[in-house]
Amino acid sequence: MGFDKNASSSSHTLQIPNLSREDTPLLVKSNHLSSQSKTFANVFIAIVGAGVLGLPYTFRRTGWVMGLLMLFSVSFLTYHCMMLLIHTRRRLESLKGHSKIASFGDLGFVVCGPIGRGTVDAMIVLSQAGFCISYLIFIATTMANIFNNSPQVLILGIPVKTLYIWACFPFQLGLNSIPTLTHLAPLSIFADVVDIGAMGMVMFEDVITFINERPPLQAFGGFSVFFYGLGVAVYAFEGIGMVLPLESETRDKQKFGKVLGISMASISLIYGSFGALGYFAFGEETNDIITTNLGKGWISSGVQIGLCVNLFFTFPLMMNPVYEVVERRLCEGRYCVWVRWVVVLGVSMVALTVPNFADFLSLVGSSVCIVLGFVLPALFHLIVYKEEMGFGGMVKDGGIVVLGIVLGVSGTWSSLMEIFVGTRA
């Protein structure tokens, strides 16, 4: 499909000004454009999430040097693909006949029509639901460790971890029934403050533990764990669905790439420090959720409970893109509480079947997030620019697409094997 600058129309032109957006939960509609500092903060909020809690365990599996190299490589490639999306949108909006492209799904529709939007919608649903499944796993595992000493404890023959997931269920039905995100905005701010504070406390505890214990460490874990670590790293940096609306909200768009680069570099350093310090502190004893290594005490318990509260209230915010897609396709865009309840039930049921937090992060990262973060941005960029980019540019975009597919298939298989082996064990 070509894009002629002089074309007056396109078969995939967006005609509706108020299309639903998959980024809705993290953005509040405003008439004021963001300064560079606010853009930096918005990028931080959009990317940093529960995935960071699985990094120390991943470093245990991959080795700390291999883990850091993998983390920084994924960060750079994620940044590159985010910029591909921005350049693609700018190119399309410069052509006559294309109205404003508000989101990743809109871009997919303009480039590839209904197939493009459908693919992006599917990836958004799977990734966002995957995030929320990991939230429930984290909450249940953490609460079981705090109050029952182990997730394997049985109450009336039922694993206590299962009981905590079902305990969240009725409250999540209520929170996810709220039709407007305006009432949930304060919860998002509260969740982010708690998240940053808790990460700082965990890193402080890690340093103290490392100074006292100094456990043996490994630098490289071998090729067999490469895809596992890659999946977790991709999951941790997943936020590409936010980049187009964030750029739209930026006052100085010419400097957005620089601000985005600084944000990604800062997040990479935080992630690398968090993962390495957690592994340095506990070595081969590092658990799949690092907070469960902190032991007993009111500070440790307070940090863990704070993170649980954070993720509990973040759940409905992260599920909103799923509702936007499902309600648009099944209910003509109308709010439907029953659809939302069925989706929450489905997410809860999947959370019950996943035994390991970090294994699940790797699965979601290797499958959905690689497609959403690498394959689709490079593919859309290649389609739009193919008539004017040189051979080198086509090779670069095509290489990212092929690499993403290979890594996605291999990583998904590796992660599934880890989950199945863990289940049998």
Coordinates of C-alpha atoms in Angstrom, one line a residue:
M1 CA 0.0 0.0 0.0
G2 CA 1.5 3.3 -1.0
F3 CA 1.0 6.8 0.5
D4 CA 1.0 9.6 -2.0
K5 CA 1.5 13.1 -0.6
N6 CA -1.0 14.4 -3.1
A7 CA -3.7 11.9 -2.4
S8 CA -6.9 13.5 -1.2
S9 CA -8.3 10.5 0.6
S10 CA -7.4 7.1 1.9
S11 CA -9.4 3.9 2.1
H12 CA -8.4 3.8 5.8
T13 CA -8.8 7.5 6.7
L14 CA -10.2 8.1 10.1
Q15 CA -13.5 9.9 9.9
I16 CA -14.6 9.7 13.5
P17 CA -13.0 12.3 15.7
N18 CA -13.7 10.6 19.1
L19 CA -12.4 7.1 18.5
S20 CA -12.0 5.0 21.7
R21 CA -8.4 4.8 22.8
E22 CA -6.6 1.9 24.4
D23 CA -4.5 4.3 26.4
T24 CA -7.4 5.9 28.3
P25 CA -6.6 4.6 31.8
L26 CA -3.3 6.4 32.2
L27 CA -4.3 9.7 30.6
V28 CA -6.7 12.4 31.7
K29 CA -8.1 14.5 28.9
S30 CA -6.8 18.0 29.3
N31 CA -6.7 21.2 27.3
H32 CA -3.2 21.9 28.6
L33 CA -0.2 20.4 26.9
S34 CA 2.6 18.8 29.0
S35 CA 5.9 20.4 29.7
Q36 CA 9.1 18.4 29.3
S37 CA 9.2 17.5 33.0
K38 CA 5.6 16.4 33.0
T39 CA 6.2 14.3 29.8
F40 CA 9.1 12.7 31.6
A41 CA 6.9 11.8 34.5
N42 CA 4.1 10.5 32.2
V43 CA 6.5 8.2 30.4
F44 CA 7.8 6.9 33.8
I45 CA 4.3 6.2 35.0
A46 CA 3.3 4.5 31.7
I47 CA 6.3 2.1 31.8
V48 CA 7.2 1.3 35.4
G49 CA 5.0 -1.4 36.8
A50 CA 4.9 -4.8 38.5
G51 CA 7.4 -6.3 36.0
V52 CA 10.3 -4.8 37.9
L53 CA 9.5 -7.1 40.9
G54 CA 10.5 -10.1 38.8
L55 CA 13.8 -8.7 37.7
P56 CA 16.0 -10.0 40.6
Y57 CA 14.8 -13.5 40.1
T58 CA 15.5 -13.2 36.4
F59 CA 19.0 -12.0 37.2
R60 CA 19.4 -15.1 39.3
R61 CA 18.4 -17.2 36.3
T62 CA 20.4 -15.4 33.6
G63 CA 23.3 -14.1 35.7
W64 CA 23.7 -10.5 36.6
V65 CA 26.0 -9.4 33.7
M66 CA 23.8 -11.2 31.1
G67 CA 20.7 -9.7 32.8
L68 CA 22.0 -6.2 32.6
L69 CA 23.1 -6.5 29.0
M70 CA 19.7 -8.0 28.1
L71 CA 17.9 -5.2 30.0
F72 CA 19.7 -2.4 28.3
S73 CA 19.5 -3.9 24.9
V74 CA 15.7 -4.3 25.2
S75 CA 15.4 -0.7 26.5
F76 CA 17.3 0.6 23.4
L77 CA 15.2 -1.5 21.0
T78 CA 12.0 -0.4 22.7
Y79 CA 13.0 3.2 22.4
H80 CA 13.8 2.8 18.7
C81 CA 10.5 1.2 18.0
M82 CA 8.6 3.9 19.9
M83 CA 10.3 6.5 17.7
L84 CA 9.3 4.4 14.6
L85 CA 5.7 4.8 15.7
I86 CA 6.0 8.5 16.1
H87 CA 7.7 9.0 12.8
T88 CA 5.1 6.9 11.1
R89 CA 2.2 8.9 12.6
R90 CA 3.9 12.2 11.7
R91 CA 4.3 11.0 8.1
L92 CA 0.7 9.9 7.8
E93 CA -0.7 13.1 9.4
S94 CA 1.3 15.2 6.9
L95 CA -0.6 13.6 4.0
K96 CA -3.9 15.1 2.8
G97 CA -6.9 13.0 3.7
H98 CA -5.7 11.7 7.1
S99 CA -7.2 13.2 10.2
K100 CA -5.5 13.0 13.6
I101 CA -4.2 9.6 14.6
A102 CA -4.8 9.3 18.3
S103 CA -3.6 5.9 19.3
F104 CA -1.8 2.7 18.3
G105 CA -5.0 1.2 17.1
D106 CA -5.8 4.2 15.0
L107 CA -2.4 3.9 13.3
G108 CA -3.0 0.2 12.6
F109 CA -6.3 1.1 11.0
V110 CA -4.8 3.8 8.7
V111 CA -1.9 1.6 7.7
C112 CA -3.6 -1.8 7.3
G113 CA -7.3 -1.2 7.7
P114 CA -9.5 -3.4 9.9
I115 CA -6.8 -6.1 10.0
G116 CA -4.3 -3.6 11.4
R117 CA -6.7 -2.4 14.1
G118 CA -7.9 -5.9 14.9
T119 CA -4.3 -7.1 15.4
V120 CA -3.4 -4.1 17.6
D121 CA -6.7 -4.5 19.6
A122 CA -5.9 -8.2 20.2
M123 CA -2.4 -7.5 21.4
I124 CA -3.6 -4.6 23.6
V125 CA -6.3 -6.9 25.2
L126 CA -3.9 -9.8 25.8
S127 CA -1.1 -7.6 27.2
Q128 CA -3.3 -5.5 29.5
A129 CA -5.2 -8.6 30.7
G130 CA -1.8 -10.2 31.2
F131 CA -0.6 -7.3 33.4
C132 CA -3.7 -7.7 35.5
I133 CA -3.3 -11.4 35.9
S134 CA 0.3 -10.8 37.1
Y135 CA -1.2 -8.3 39.6
L136 CA -3.5 -10.9 41.1
I137 CA -0.7 -13.5 41.3
F138 CA 1.5 -10.9 43.1
I139 CA -1.2 -9.9 45.5
A140 CA -2.1 -13.5 46.4
T141 CA 1.5 -14.7 46.7
T142 CA 2.5 -11.7 48.8
M143 CA -0.4 -11.9 51.2
A144 CA 0.0 -15.6 51.6
N145 CA 3.7 -15.1 52.6
I146 CA 2.9 -12.3 55.0
F147 CA -0.1 -13.9 56.8
N148 CA 0.4 -17.6 56.2
N149 CA 4.1 -18.0 55.8
S150 CA 3.7 -19.8 52.4
P151 CA 1.4 -19.8 49.4
Q152 CA 1.3 -23.6 49.6
V153 CA -0.6 -23.6 53.0
L154 CA -4.0 -25.2 52.7
I155 CA -7.2 -24.0 54.3
L156 CA -10.1 -26.5 54.1
G157 CA -8.1 -28.2 51.4
I158 CA -7.8 -25.1 49.2
P159 CA -4.4 -23.3 48.7
V160 CA -4.4 -20.1 50.6
K161 CA -3.1 -18.3 47.4
T162 CA -6.4 -19.3 45.7
L163 CA -8.5 -17.9 48.5
Y164 CA -6.7 -14.5 48.3
I165 CA -7.4 -14.3 44.6
W166 CA -11.1 -15.1 45.2
A167 CA -11.2 -12.6 48.0
C168 CA -10.1 -9.8 45.6
F169 CA -12.8 -10.9 43.1
P170 CA -16.0 -9.2 44.5
F171 CA -14.1 -6.0 45.2
Q172 CA -12.7 -5.9 41.7
L173 CA -16.2 -6.4 40.3
G174 CA -17.2 -3.2 42.0
L175 CA -14.1 -1.2 41.0
N176 CA -14.3 -2.4 37.4
S177 CA -18.0 -1.5 37.2
I178 CA -17.1 2.2 37.5
P179 CA -17.9 3.5 34.0
T180 CA -15.7 6.6 34.0
L181 CA -12.0 6.8 34.8
T182 CA -12.3 10.3 36.2
H183 CA -13.2 8.8 39.6
L184 CA -10.2 6.4 39.4
A185 CA -7.6 9.1 38.6
P186 CA -6.6 9.7 42.3
L187 CA -6.0 6.0 42.7
S188 CA -3.5 6.1 39.8
I189 CA -1.6 8.9 41.5
F190 CA -1.6 7.1 44.8
A191 CA -0.5 3.8 43.2
D192 CA 2.5 5.5 41.5
V193 CA 3.7 7.2 44.8
V194 CA 3.4 3.9 46.7
D195 CA 5.2 2.1 43.9
I196 CA 8.2 4.4 43.8
G197 CA 8.5 4.5 47.6
A198 CA 8.3 0.8 47.9
M199 CA 11.0 0.3 45.3
G200 CA 13.3 2.6 47.2
M201 CA 12.7 0.7 50.4
V202 CA 13.3 -2.7 48.8
M203 CA 16.6 -1.4 47.3
F204 CA 17.7 -0.1 50.7
E205 CA 17.0 -3.5 52.3
D206 CA 18.9 -5.2 49.5
V207 CA 22.0 -3.1 50.1
I208 CA 21.9 -3.8 53.9
T209 CA 21.4 -7.6 53.2
F210 CA 24.2 -7.7 50.6
I211 CA 26.7 -6.0 53.0
N212 CA 25.9 -8.5 55.7
E213 CA 25.5 -11.7 53.6
R214 CA 27.5 -11.4 50.4
P215 CA 26.1 -14.6 48.7
P216 CA 27.9 -16.3 45.8
L217 CA 26.8 -14.9 42.4
Q218 CA 27.0 -15.9 38.8
A219 CA 27.6 -13.5 35.9
F220 CA 26.2 -15.6 33.0
G221 CA 23.5 -18.2 33.2
G222 CA 23.9 -19.8 29.8
F223 CA 22.0 -19.6 26.5
S224 CA 19.2 -21.9 27.8
V225 CA 17.8 -19.0 29.9
F226 CA 18.3 -16.3 27.3
F227 CA 14.7 -16.3 26.0
Y228 CA 13.3 -16.5 29.6
G229 CA 15.2 -13.3 30.6
L230 CA 14.3 -11.6 27.3
G231 CA 10.6 -12.1 28.0
V232 CA 10.8 -10.6 31.4
A233 CA 12.8 -7.6 30.2
V234 CA 10.4 -6.9 27.3
Y235 CA 7.4 -7.2 29.8
A236 CA 9.2 -4.7 32.2
F237 CA 9.5 -2.1 29.4
E238 CA 6.1 -2.6 27.9
G239 CA 4.4 0.8 27.4
I240 CA 4.4 1.3 23.7
G241 CA 0.7 1.7 23.5
M242 CA 1.1 5.0 25.4
V243 CA 3.8 6.7 23.3
L244 CA 1.5 8.2 20.6
P245 CA -1.0 9.8 23.0
L246 CA 1.9 11.0 25.2
E247 CA 3.5 12.7 22.3
S248 CA 0.2 14.3 21.4
E249 CA 0.0 15.8 24.9
T250 CA 3.6 17.2 24.7
R251 CA 3.9 21.0 24.2
D252 CA 7.3 20.9 22.4
K253 CA 7.0 17.9 20.1
Q254 CA 10.4 18.4 18.5
K255 CA 12.0 17.6 21.9
F256 CA 9.8 14.6 22.6
G257 CA 12.3 12.1 21.3
K258 CA 15.0 13.5 23.5
V259 CA 12.7 13.5 26.6
L260 CA 11.7 9.9 25.8
G261 CA 15.3 8.8 25.4
I262 CA 16.2 10.4 28.8
S263 CA 13.2 8.7 30.4
M264 CA 14.1 5.3 29.0
A265 CA 17.7 5.6 30.0
S266 CA 16.6 6.6 33.6
I267 CA 14.2 3.7 33.8
S268 CA 16.9 1.3 32.5
L269 CA 19.2 2.4 35.3
I270 CA 16.5 2.0 37.9
Y271 CA 15.6 -1.4 36.6
G272 CA 19.2 -2.5 36.4
S273 CA 19.9 -1.3 39.9
F274 CA 16.8 -2.9 41.3
G275 CA 17.4 -6.3 39.6
A276 CA 21.1 -6.4 40.4
L277 CA 20.7 -5.4 44.0
G278 CA 18.0 -7.9 44.6
Y279 CA 20.1 -10.7 43.2
F280 CA 23.3 -9.5 45.0
A281 CA 21.4 -9.5 48.3
F282 CA 19.9 -13.0 48.1
G283 CA 21.9 -14.9 45.5
E284 CA 20.4 -18.3 44.7
E285 CA 17.8 -17.8 47.4
T286 CA 16.1 -15.0 45.3
N287 CA 12.4 -15.7 45.0
D288 CA 10.3 -15.0 41.9
I289 CA 8.8 -12.0 43.7
I290 CA 11.6 -10.2 45.4
T291 CA 9.5 -8.7 48.2
T292 CA 9.0 -12.2 49.6
N293 CA 12.7 -12.3 50.4
L294 CA 12.5 -9.4 52.8
G295 CA 11.5 -11.5 55.7
K296 CA 9.4 -10.5 58.7
G297 CA 9.1 -7.1 60.4
W298 CA 6.8 -4.2 60.1
I299 CA 8.9 -2.3 57.5
S300 CA 9.0 -5.4 55.2
S301 CA 5.3 -6.2 55.7
G302 CA 4.4 -2.5 55.2
V303 CA 6.3 -2.3 51.9
Q304 CA 4.7 -5.6 50.6
I305 CA 1.2 -4.6 51.7
G306 CA 1.7 -1.2 50.1
L307 CA 2.6 -2.8 46.8
C308 CA -0.5 -5.0 47.0
V309 CA -2.7 -2.0 47.6
N310 CA -1.0 -0.3 44.7
L311 CA -1.7 -3.1 42.3
F312 CA -5.2 -3.7 43.6
F313 CA -6.2 -0.2 42.7
T314 CA -4.2 -0.2 39.5
F315 CA -6.1 -3.3 38.2
P316 CA -9.3 -1.4 37.0
L317 CA -7.2 1.3 35.4
M318 CA -5.2 -1.3 33.4
M319 CA -8.3 -3.3 32.5
N320 CA -10.0 -0.2 30.9
P321 CA -8.3 -0.7 27.5
V322 CA -9.7 -4.2 27.4
Y323 CA -13.2 -3.0 28.1
E324 CA -12.8 -0.3 25.4
V325 CA -12.0 -2.9 22.8
V326 CA -14.6 -5.5 24.0
E327 CA -17.4 -3.1 24.4
R328 CA -16.7 -1.5 21.0
R329 CA -16.8 -4.8 19.3
L330 CA -19.6 -6.6 21.3
C331 CA -21.8 -3.7 22.6
E332 CA -21.4 -1.0 19.9
G333 CA -19.2 1.0 22.2
R334 CA -21.8 1.1 25.0
Y335 CA -20.9 0.5 28.7
C336 CA -21.9 -3.0 29.7
V337 CA -21.4 -4.1 33.3
W338 CA -22.0 -7.8 32.5
V339 CA -19.3 -7.9 29.9
R340 CA -16.9 -6.4 32.4
W341 CA -17.7 -8.9 35.1
V342 CA -17.2 -11.8 32.7
V343 CA -13.8 -10.4 31.7
V344 CA -12.8 -10.0 35.4
L345 CA -13.9 -13.6 36.1
G346 CA -11.8 -14.8 33.1
V347 CA -8.7 -12.9 34.3
S348 CA -9.2 -14.3 37.9
M349 CA -9.5 -17.9 36.5
V350 CA -6.3 -17.6 34.6
A351 CA -4.4 -16.2 37.6
L352 CA -5.5 -19.3 39.5
T353 CA -3.6 -21.6 37.1
V354 CA -0.3 -19.8 36.9
P355 CA 2.2 -21.1 39.6
N356 CA 5.1 -18.6 39.2
F357 CA 5.0 -14.8 38.9
A358 CA 8.2 -14.4 37.0
D359 CA 7.4 -17.3 34.6
F360 CA 4.2 -15.6 33.7
L361 CA 5.9 -12.3 33.1
S362 CA 8.3 -14.0 30.7
L363 CA 5.4 -15.7 28.9
V364 CA 3.5 -12.4 28.3
G365 CA 6.6 -10.5 27.4
S366 CA 7.8 -13.2 25.0
S367 CA 4.5 -13.6 23.2
V368 CA 2.3 -10.5 23.2
C369 CA 4.7 -7.7 24.2
I370 CA 7.3 -8.6 21.6
V371 CA 4.7 -8.4 18.8
L372 CA 3.2 -5.2 20.2
G373 CA 6.5 -3.5 21.0
F374 CA 8.8 -4.6 18.2
V375 CA 7.1 -6.4 15.3
L376 CA 4.1 -4.1 14.6
P377 CA 6.0 -0.7 14.9
A378 CA 8.7 -1.9 12.5
L379 CA 6.1 -3.4 10.1
F380 CA 3.9 -0.2 10.1
H381 CA 7.0 2.0 9.5
L382 CA 8.2 -0.3 6.7
I383 CA 4.8 -0.2 4.9
V384 CA 4.5 3.6 5.1
Y385 CA 8.1 4.5 4.2
K386 CA 8.9 1.6 1.8
E387 CA 8.7 3.8 -1.3
E388 CA 11.2 6.3 -0.1
M389 CA 13.6 4.5 2.3
G390 CA 16.8 3.0 1.0
F391 CA 17.8 -0.6 1.1
G392 CA 19.5 -0.2 4.4
G393 CA 16.3 1.2 6.0
M394 CA 14.2 -1.7 4.6
V395 CA 16.7 -4.2 5.9
K396 CA 16.6 -2.6 9.4
D397 CA 12.8 -2.6 9.6
G398 CA 12.6 -6.0 8.1
G399 CA 15.3 -7.3 10.4
I400 CA 13.4 -6.1 13.5
V401 CA 10.2 -7.8 12.2
V402 CA 12.0 -11.1 11.6
L403 CA 13.9 -10.9 14.9
G404 CA 10.8 -10.1 16.8
I405 CA 9.0 -13.1 15.3
V406 CA 11.9 -15.5 16.0
L407 CA 12.3 -14.2 19.5
G408 CA 8.6 -14.3 20.2
V409 CA 8.1 -17.9 19.0
S410 CA 11.2 -19.1 20.8
G411 CA 10.6 -17.2 24.0
T412 CA 6.9 -18.2 24.1
W413 CA 7.9 -21.9 23.8
S414 CA 10.7 -21.5 26.5
S415 CA 8.3 -19.7 28.9
L416 CA 5.6 -22.4 28.4
M417 CA 8.1 -25.1 29.2
E418 CA 9.2 -23.3 32.4
I419 CA 5.6 -23.0 33.5
F420 CA 4.7 -26.7 32.7
V421 CA 7.9 -28.0 34.4
G422 CA 7.2 -25.8 37.4
T423 CA 3.6 -27.2 37.6
R424 CA 4.8 -30.8 37.4
A425 CA 7.5 -30.1 40.0

